[in-house]
PDB file of C-alpha atoms in Angstrom:
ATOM      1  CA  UNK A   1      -5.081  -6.252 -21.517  1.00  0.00           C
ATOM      2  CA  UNK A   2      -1.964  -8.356 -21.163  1.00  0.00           C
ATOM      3  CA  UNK A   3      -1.558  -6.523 -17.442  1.00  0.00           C
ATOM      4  CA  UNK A   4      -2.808  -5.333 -14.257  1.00  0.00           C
ATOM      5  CA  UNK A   5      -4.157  -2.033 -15.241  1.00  0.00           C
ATOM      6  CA  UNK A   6      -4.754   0.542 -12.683  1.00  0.00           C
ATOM      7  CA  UNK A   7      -6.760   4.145 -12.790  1.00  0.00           C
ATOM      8  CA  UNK A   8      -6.389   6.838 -12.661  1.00  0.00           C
ATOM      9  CA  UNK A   9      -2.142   6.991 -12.387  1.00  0.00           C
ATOM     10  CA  UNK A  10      -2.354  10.270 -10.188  1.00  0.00           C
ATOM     11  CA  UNK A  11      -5.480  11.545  -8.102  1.00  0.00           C
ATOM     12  CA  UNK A  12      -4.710  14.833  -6.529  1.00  0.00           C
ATOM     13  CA  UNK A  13      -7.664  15.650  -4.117  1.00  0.00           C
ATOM     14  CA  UNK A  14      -8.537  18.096  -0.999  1.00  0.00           C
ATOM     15  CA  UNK A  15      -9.082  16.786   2.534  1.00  0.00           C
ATOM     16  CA  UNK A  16     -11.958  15.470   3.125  1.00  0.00           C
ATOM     17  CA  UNK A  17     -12.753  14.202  -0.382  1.00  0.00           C
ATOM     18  CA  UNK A  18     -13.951  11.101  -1.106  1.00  0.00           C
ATOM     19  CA  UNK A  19     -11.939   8.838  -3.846  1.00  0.00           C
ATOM     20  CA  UNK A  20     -12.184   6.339  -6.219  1.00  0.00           C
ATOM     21  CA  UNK A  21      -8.914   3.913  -7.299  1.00  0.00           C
ATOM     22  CA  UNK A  22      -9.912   1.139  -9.921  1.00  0.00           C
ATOM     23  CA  UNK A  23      -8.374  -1.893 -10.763  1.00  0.00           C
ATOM     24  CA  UNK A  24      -8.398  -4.396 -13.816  1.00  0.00           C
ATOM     25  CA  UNK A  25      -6.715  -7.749 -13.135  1.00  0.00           C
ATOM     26  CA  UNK A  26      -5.110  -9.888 -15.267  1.00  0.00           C
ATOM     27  CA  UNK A  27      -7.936 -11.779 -17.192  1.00  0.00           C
ATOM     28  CA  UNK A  28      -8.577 -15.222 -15.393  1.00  0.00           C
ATOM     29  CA  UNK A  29      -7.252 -14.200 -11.947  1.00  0.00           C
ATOM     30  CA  UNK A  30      -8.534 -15.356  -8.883  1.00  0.00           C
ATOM     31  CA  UNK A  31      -6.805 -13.693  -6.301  1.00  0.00           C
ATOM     32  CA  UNK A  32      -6.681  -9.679  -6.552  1.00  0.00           C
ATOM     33  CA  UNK A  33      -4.636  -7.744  -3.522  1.00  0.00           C
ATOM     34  CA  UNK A  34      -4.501  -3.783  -2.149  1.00  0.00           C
ATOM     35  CA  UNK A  35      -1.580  -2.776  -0.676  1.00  0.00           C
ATOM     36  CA  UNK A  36      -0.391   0.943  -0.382  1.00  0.00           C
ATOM     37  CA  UNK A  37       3.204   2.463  -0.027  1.00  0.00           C
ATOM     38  CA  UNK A  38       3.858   5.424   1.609  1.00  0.00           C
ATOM     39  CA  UNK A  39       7.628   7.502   0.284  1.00  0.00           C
ATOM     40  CA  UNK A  40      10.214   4.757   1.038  1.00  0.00           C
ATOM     41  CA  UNK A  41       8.619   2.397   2.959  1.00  0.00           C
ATOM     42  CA  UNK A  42       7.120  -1.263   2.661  1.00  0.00           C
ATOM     43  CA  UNK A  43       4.119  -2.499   0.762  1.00  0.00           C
ATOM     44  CA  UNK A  44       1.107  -2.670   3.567  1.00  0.00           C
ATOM     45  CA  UNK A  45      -1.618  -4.773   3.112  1.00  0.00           C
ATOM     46  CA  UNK A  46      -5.311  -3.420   2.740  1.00  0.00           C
ATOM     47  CA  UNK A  47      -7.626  -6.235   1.619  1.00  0.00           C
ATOM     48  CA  UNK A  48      -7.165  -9.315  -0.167  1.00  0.00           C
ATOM     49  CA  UNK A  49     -10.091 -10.722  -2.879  1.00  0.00           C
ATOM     50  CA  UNK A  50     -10.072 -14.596  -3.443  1.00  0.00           C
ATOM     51  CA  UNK A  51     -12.890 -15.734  -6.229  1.00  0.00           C
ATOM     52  CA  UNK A  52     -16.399 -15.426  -4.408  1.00  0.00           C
ATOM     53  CA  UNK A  53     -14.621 -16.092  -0.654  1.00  0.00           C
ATOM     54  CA  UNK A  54     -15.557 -13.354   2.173  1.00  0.00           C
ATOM     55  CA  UNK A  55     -12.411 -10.694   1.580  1.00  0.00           C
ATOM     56  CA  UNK A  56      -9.944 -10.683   4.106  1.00  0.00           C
ATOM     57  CA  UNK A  57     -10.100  -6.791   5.138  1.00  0.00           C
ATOM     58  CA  UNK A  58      -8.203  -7.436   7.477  1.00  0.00           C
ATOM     59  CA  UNK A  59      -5.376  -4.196   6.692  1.00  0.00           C
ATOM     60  CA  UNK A  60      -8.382  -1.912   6.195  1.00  0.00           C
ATOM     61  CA  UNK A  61      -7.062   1.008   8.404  1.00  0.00           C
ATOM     62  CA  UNK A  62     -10.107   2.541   9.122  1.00  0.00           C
ATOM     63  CA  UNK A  63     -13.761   2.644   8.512  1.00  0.00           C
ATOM     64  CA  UNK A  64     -13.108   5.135   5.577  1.00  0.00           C
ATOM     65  CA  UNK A  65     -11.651   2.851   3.352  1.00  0.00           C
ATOM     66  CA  UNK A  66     -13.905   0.153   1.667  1.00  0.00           C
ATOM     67  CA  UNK A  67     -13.204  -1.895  -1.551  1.00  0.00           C
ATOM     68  CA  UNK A  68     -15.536  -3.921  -3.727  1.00  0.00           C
ATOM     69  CA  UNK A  69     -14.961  -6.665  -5.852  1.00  0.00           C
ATOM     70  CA  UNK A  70     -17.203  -7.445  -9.035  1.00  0.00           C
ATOM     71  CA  UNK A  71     -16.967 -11.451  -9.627  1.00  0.00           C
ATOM     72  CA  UNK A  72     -13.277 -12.024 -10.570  1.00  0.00           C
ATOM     73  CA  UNK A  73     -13.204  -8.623 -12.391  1.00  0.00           C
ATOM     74  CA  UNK A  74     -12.746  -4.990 -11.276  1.00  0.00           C
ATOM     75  CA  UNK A  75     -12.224  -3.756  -8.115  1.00  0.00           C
ATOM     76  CA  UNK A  76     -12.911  -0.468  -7.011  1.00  0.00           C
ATOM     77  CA  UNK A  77     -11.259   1.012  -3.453  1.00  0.00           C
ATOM     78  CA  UNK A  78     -13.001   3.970  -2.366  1.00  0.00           C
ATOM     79  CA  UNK A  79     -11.542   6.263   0.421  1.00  0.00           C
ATOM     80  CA  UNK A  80     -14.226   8.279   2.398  1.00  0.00           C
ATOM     81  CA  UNK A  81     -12.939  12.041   3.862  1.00  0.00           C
ATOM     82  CA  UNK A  82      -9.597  11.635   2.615  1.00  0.00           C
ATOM     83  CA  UNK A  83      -6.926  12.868   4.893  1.00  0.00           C
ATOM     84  CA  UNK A  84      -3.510  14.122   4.082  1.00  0.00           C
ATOM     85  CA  UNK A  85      -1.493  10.859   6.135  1.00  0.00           C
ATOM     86  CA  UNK A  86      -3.909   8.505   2.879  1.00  0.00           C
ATOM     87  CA  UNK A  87      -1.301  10.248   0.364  1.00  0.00           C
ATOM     88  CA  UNK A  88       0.666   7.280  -0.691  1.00  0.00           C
ATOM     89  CA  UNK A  89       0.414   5.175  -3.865  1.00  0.00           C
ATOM     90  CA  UNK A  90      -1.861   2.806  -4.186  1.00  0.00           C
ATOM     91  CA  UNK A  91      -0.875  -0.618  -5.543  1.00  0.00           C
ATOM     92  CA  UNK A  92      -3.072  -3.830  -6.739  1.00  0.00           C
ATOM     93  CA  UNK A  93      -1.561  -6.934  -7.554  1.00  0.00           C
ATOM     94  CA  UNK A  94      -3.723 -10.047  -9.053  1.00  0.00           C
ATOM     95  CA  UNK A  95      -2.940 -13.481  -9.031  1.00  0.00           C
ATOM     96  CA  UNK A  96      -4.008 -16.989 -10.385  1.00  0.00           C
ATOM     97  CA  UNK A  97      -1.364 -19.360  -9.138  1.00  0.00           C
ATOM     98  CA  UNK A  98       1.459 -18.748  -7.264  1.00  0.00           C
ATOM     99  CA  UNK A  99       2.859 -15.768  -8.931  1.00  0.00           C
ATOM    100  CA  UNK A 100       1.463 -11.848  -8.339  1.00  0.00           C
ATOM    101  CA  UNK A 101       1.625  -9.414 -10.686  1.00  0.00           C
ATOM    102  CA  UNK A 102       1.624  -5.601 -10.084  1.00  0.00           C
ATOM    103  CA  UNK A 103      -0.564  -2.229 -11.836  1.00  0.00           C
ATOM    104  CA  UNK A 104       1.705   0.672 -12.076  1.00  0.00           C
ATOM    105  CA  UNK A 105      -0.257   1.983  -9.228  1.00  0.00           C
ATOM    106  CA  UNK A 106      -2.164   5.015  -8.269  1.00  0.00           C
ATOM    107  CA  UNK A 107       0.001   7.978  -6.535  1.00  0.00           C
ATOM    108  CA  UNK A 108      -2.527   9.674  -4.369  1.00  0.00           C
ATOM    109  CA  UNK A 109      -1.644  13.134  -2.686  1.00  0.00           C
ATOM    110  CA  UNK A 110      -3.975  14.299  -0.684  1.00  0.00           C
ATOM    111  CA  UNK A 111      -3.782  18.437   0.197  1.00  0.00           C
TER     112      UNK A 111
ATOM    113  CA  UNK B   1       6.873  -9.486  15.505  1.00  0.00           C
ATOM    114  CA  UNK B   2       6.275  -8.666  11.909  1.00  0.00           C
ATOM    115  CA  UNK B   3       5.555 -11.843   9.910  1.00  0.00           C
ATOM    116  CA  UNK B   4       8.488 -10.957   7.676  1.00  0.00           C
ATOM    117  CA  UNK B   5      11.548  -9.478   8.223  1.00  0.00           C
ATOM    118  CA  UNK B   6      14.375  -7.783   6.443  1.00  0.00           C
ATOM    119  CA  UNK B   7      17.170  -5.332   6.946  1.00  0.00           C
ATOM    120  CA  UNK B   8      16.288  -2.411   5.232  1.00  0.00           C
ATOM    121  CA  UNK B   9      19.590  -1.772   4.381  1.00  0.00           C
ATOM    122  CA  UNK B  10      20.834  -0.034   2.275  1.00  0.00           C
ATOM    123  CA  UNK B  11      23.320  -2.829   1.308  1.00  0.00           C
ATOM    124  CA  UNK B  12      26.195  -1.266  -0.379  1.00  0.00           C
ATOM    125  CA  UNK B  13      28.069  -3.710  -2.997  1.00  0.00           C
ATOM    126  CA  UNK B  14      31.261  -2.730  -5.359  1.00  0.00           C
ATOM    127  CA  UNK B  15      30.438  -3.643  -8.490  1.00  0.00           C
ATOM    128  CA  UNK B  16      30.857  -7.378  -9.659  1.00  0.00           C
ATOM    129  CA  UNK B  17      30.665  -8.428  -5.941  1.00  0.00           C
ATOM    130  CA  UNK B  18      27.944 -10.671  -4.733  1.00  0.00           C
ATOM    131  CA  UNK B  19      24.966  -8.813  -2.899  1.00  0.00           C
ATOM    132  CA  UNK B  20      23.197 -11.187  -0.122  1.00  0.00           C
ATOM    133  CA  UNK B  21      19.968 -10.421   1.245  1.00  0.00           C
ATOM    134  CA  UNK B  22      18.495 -12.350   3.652  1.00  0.00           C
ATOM    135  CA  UNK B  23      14.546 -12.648   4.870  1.00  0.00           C
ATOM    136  CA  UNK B  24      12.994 -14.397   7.832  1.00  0.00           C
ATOM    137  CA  UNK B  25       9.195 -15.320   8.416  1.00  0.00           C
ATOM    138  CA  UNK B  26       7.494 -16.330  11.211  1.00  0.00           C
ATOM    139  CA  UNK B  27       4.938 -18.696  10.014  1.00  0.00           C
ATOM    140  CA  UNK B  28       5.980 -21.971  10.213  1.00  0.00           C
ATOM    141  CA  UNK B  29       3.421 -23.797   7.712  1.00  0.00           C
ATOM    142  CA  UNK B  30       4.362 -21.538   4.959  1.00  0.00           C
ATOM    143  CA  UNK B  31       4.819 -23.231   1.391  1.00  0.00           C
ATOM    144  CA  UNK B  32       5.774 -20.414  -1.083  1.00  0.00           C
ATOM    145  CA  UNK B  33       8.652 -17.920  -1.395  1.00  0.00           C
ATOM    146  CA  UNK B  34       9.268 -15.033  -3.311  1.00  0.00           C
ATOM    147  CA  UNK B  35      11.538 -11.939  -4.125  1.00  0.00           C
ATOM    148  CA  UNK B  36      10.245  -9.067  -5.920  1.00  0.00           C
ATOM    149  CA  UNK B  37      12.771  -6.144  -6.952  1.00  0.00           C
ATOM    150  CA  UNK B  38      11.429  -2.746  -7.069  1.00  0.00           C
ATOM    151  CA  UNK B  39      12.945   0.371  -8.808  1.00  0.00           C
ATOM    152  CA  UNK B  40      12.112   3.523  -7.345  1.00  0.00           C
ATOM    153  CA  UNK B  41       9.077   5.181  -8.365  1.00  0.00           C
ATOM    154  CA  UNK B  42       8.216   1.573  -9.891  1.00  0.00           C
ATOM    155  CA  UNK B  43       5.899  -1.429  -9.345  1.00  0.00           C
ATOM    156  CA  UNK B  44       7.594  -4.386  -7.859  1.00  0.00           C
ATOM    157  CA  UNK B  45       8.179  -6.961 -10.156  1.00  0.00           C
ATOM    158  CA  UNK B  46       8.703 -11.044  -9.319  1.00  0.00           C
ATOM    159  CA  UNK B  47      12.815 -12.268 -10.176  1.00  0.00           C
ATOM    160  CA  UNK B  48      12.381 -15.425  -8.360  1.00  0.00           C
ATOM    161  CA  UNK B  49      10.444 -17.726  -6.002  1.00  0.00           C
ATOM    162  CA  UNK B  50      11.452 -21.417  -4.129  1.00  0.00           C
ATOM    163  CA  UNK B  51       9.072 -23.790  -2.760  1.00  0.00           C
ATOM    164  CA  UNK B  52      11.517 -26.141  -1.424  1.00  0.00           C
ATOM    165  CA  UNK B  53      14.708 -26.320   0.616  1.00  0.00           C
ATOM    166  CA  UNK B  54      17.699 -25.651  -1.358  1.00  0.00           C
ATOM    167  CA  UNK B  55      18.807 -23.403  -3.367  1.00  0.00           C
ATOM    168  CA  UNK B  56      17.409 -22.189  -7.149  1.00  0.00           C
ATOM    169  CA  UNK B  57      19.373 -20.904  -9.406  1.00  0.00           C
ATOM    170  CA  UNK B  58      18.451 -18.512 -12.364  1.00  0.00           C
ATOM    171  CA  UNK B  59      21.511 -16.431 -13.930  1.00  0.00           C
ATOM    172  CA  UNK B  60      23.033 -14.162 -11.633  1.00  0.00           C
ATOM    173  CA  UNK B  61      20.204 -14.941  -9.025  1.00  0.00           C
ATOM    174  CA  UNK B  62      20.220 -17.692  -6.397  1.00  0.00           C
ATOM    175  CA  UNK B  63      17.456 -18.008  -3.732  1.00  0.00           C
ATOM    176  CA  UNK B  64      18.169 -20.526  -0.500  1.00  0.00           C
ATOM    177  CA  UNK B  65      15.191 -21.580   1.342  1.00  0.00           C
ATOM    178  CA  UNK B  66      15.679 -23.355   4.904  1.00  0.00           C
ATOM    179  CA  UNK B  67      12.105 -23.797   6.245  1.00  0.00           C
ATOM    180  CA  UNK B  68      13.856 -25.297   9.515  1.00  0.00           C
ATOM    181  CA  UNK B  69      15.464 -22.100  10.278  1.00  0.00           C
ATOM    182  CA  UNK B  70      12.945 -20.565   8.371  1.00  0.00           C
ATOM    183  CA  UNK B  71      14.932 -18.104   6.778  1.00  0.00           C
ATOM    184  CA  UNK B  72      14.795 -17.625   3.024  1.00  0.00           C
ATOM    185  CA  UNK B  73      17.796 -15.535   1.178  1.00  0.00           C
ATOM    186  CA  UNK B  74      19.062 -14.184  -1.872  1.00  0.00           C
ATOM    187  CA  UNK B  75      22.434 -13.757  -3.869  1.00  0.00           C
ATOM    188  CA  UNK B  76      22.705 -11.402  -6.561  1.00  0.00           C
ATOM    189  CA  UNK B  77      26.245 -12.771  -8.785  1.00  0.00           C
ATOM    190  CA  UNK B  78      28.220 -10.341 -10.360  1.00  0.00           C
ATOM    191  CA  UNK B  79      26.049  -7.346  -9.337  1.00  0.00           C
ATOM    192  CA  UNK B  80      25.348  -4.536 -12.106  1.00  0.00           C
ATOM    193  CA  UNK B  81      24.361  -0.690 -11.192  1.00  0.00           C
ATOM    194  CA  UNK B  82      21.091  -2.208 -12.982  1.00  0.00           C
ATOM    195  CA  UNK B  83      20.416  -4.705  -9.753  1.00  0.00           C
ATOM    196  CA  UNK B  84      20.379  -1.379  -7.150  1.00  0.00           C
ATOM    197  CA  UNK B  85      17.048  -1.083  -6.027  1.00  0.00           C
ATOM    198  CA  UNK B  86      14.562  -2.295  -3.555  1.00  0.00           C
ATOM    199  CA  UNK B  87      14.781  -5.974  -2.946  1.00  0.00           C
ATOM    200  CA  UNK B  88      11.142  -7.321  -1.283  1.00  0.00           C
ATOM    201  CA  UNK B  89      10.469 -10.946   0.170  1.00  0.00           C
ATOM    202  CA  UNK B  90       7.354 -12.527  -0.113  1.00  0.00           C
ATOM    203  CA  UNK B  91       5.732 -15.470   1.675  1.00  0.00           C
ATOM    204  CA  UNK B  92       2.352 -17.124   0.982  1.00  0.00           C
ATOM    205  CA  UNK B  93       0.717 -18.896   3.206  1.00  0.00           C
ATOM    206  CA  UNK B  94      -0.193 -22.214   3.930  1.00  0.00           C
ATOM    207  CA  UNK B  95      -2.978 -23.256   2.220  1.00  0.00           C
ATOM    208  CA  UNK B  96      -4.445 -23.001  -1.569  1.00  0.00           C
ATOM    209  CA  UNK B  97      -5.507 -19.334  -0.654  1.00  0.00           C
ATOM    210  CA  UNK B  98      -2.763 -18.235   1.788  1.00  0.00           C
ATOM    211  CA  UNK B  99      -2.142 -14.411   1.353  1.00  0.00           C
ATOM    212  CA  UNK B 100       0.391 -12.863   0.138  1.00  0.00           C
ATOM    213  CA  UNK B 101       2.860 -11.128   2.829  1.00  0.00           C
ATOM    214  CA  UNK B 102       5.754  -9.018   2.621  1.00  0.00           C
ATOM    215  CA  UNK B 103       8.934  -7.804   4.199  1.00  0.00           C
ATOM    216  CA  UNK B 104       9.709  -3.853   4.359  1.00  0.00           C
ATOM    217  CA  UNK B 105      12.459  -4.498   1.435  1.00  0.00           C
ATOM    218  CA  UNK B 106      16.168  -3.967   1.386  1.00  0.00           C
ATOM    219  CA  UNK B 107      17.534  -0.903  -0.200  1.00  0.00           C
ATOM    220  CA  UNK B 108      20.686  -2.696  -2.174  1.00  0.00           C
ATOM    221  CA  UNK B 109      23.245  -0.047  -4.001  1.00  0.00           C
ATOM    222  CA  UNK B 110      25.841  -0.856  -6.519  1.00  0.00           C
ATOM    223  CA  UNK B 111      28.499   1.278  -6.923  1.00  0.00           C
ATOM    224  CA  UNK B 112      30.332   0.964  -9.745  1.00  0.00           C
TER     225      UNK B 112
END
């Protein structure tokens, strides 16, 4: 596709689920960021994927969250024993040069 | 100290004025600059970025970079209802891989 494309757009889940967020860069990108956004606030960095370098994981919170990149493709973030302070939405942004481009985003509540 | 920094606002500007936001960063060797402009409930989406000191000009946007003072700021011309929402500042950093970071945002609201 032409864009970032995120999945799914909502995930409602219980506490203590685990969960799933996908992302589909922008054919050709290097570069493919995390960042979630809680109501009203800032963007807050989770982990940042740059071709086959280590990934800086650097705004991981905790040991429950976890991404994987798949060459310069899809990237899955995975939330272990989700607690209700992970509700937020979920944001990936890919890059190529100097410019970074947004998914819609995934609006996680957790209950 | 956060690596950038913004007043969250919100900045309040009668219609037609000229909204100014302003952004600092603490990272000296930083080469790339960037504002994003986020409606609510939206994905932020890039109006401008500056590499060098100066200004750049594109419509009714202007963004000043002064890597001395290292400041980096924008001015909204003529300012539509359309331009309130989140304004977000962006720095990259130094080398071919530097990471993307960015300030909390400032809320701007036009009132017509």
């Amino acid at each position: 596709g032409a864009g970032v494309s995120q999945s799914p757009s909502n995930k409602v889940t219980e506490k203590g689920k685990d969960v799933e967020l996908r992302c589909d860069p922008i054919s050709g990108h290097t570069a493919l960021y995390w960042y979630r956004q809680r109501l009203g606030q800032g963007l807050e960095f989770l982990i940042y994927f740059q071709g086959n370098s280590a990934p800086d994981k650097s705004g991981l919170p905790s040991d429950r969250f976890s991404a994987e990149r798949t060459g310069e493709s899809v990237s899955t973030l995975t939330i272990q024993r989700t607690q209700q302070e992970d509700s937020a939405v979920y944001l990936c942004a890919s890059s190529a040069n100097e410019k970074l481009f947004f998914g819609s985003g995934t609006q996680l509540s957790v209950l | 100290q956060k690596e950038v920094e913004q007043n969250s606002g919100p900045l309040s500007v009668p219609e037609g004025a000229i909204a100014s936001l302003n952004c600092t960063y603490s990272d000296r060797g930083s080469q790339s600059f960037f504002w994003y402009r986020q409606y609510s409930g939206k994905s932020p989406e890039l109006i401008m970025f500056i590499y060098s000191n100066g200004d750049k000009e594109d419509g009714r946007f202007t963004a000043q970079l002064n890597k001395a003072s290292q400041y980096v700021s924008l001015l909204i011309r003529d300012s539509q209802p359309s331009d309130s929402a989140t304004y977000l500042c962006a720095v990259r950093g130094p080398d071919s891989w530097g990471k993307f970071q960015f300030g909390a945002g400032t809320q701007v609201v036009v009132t017509p």
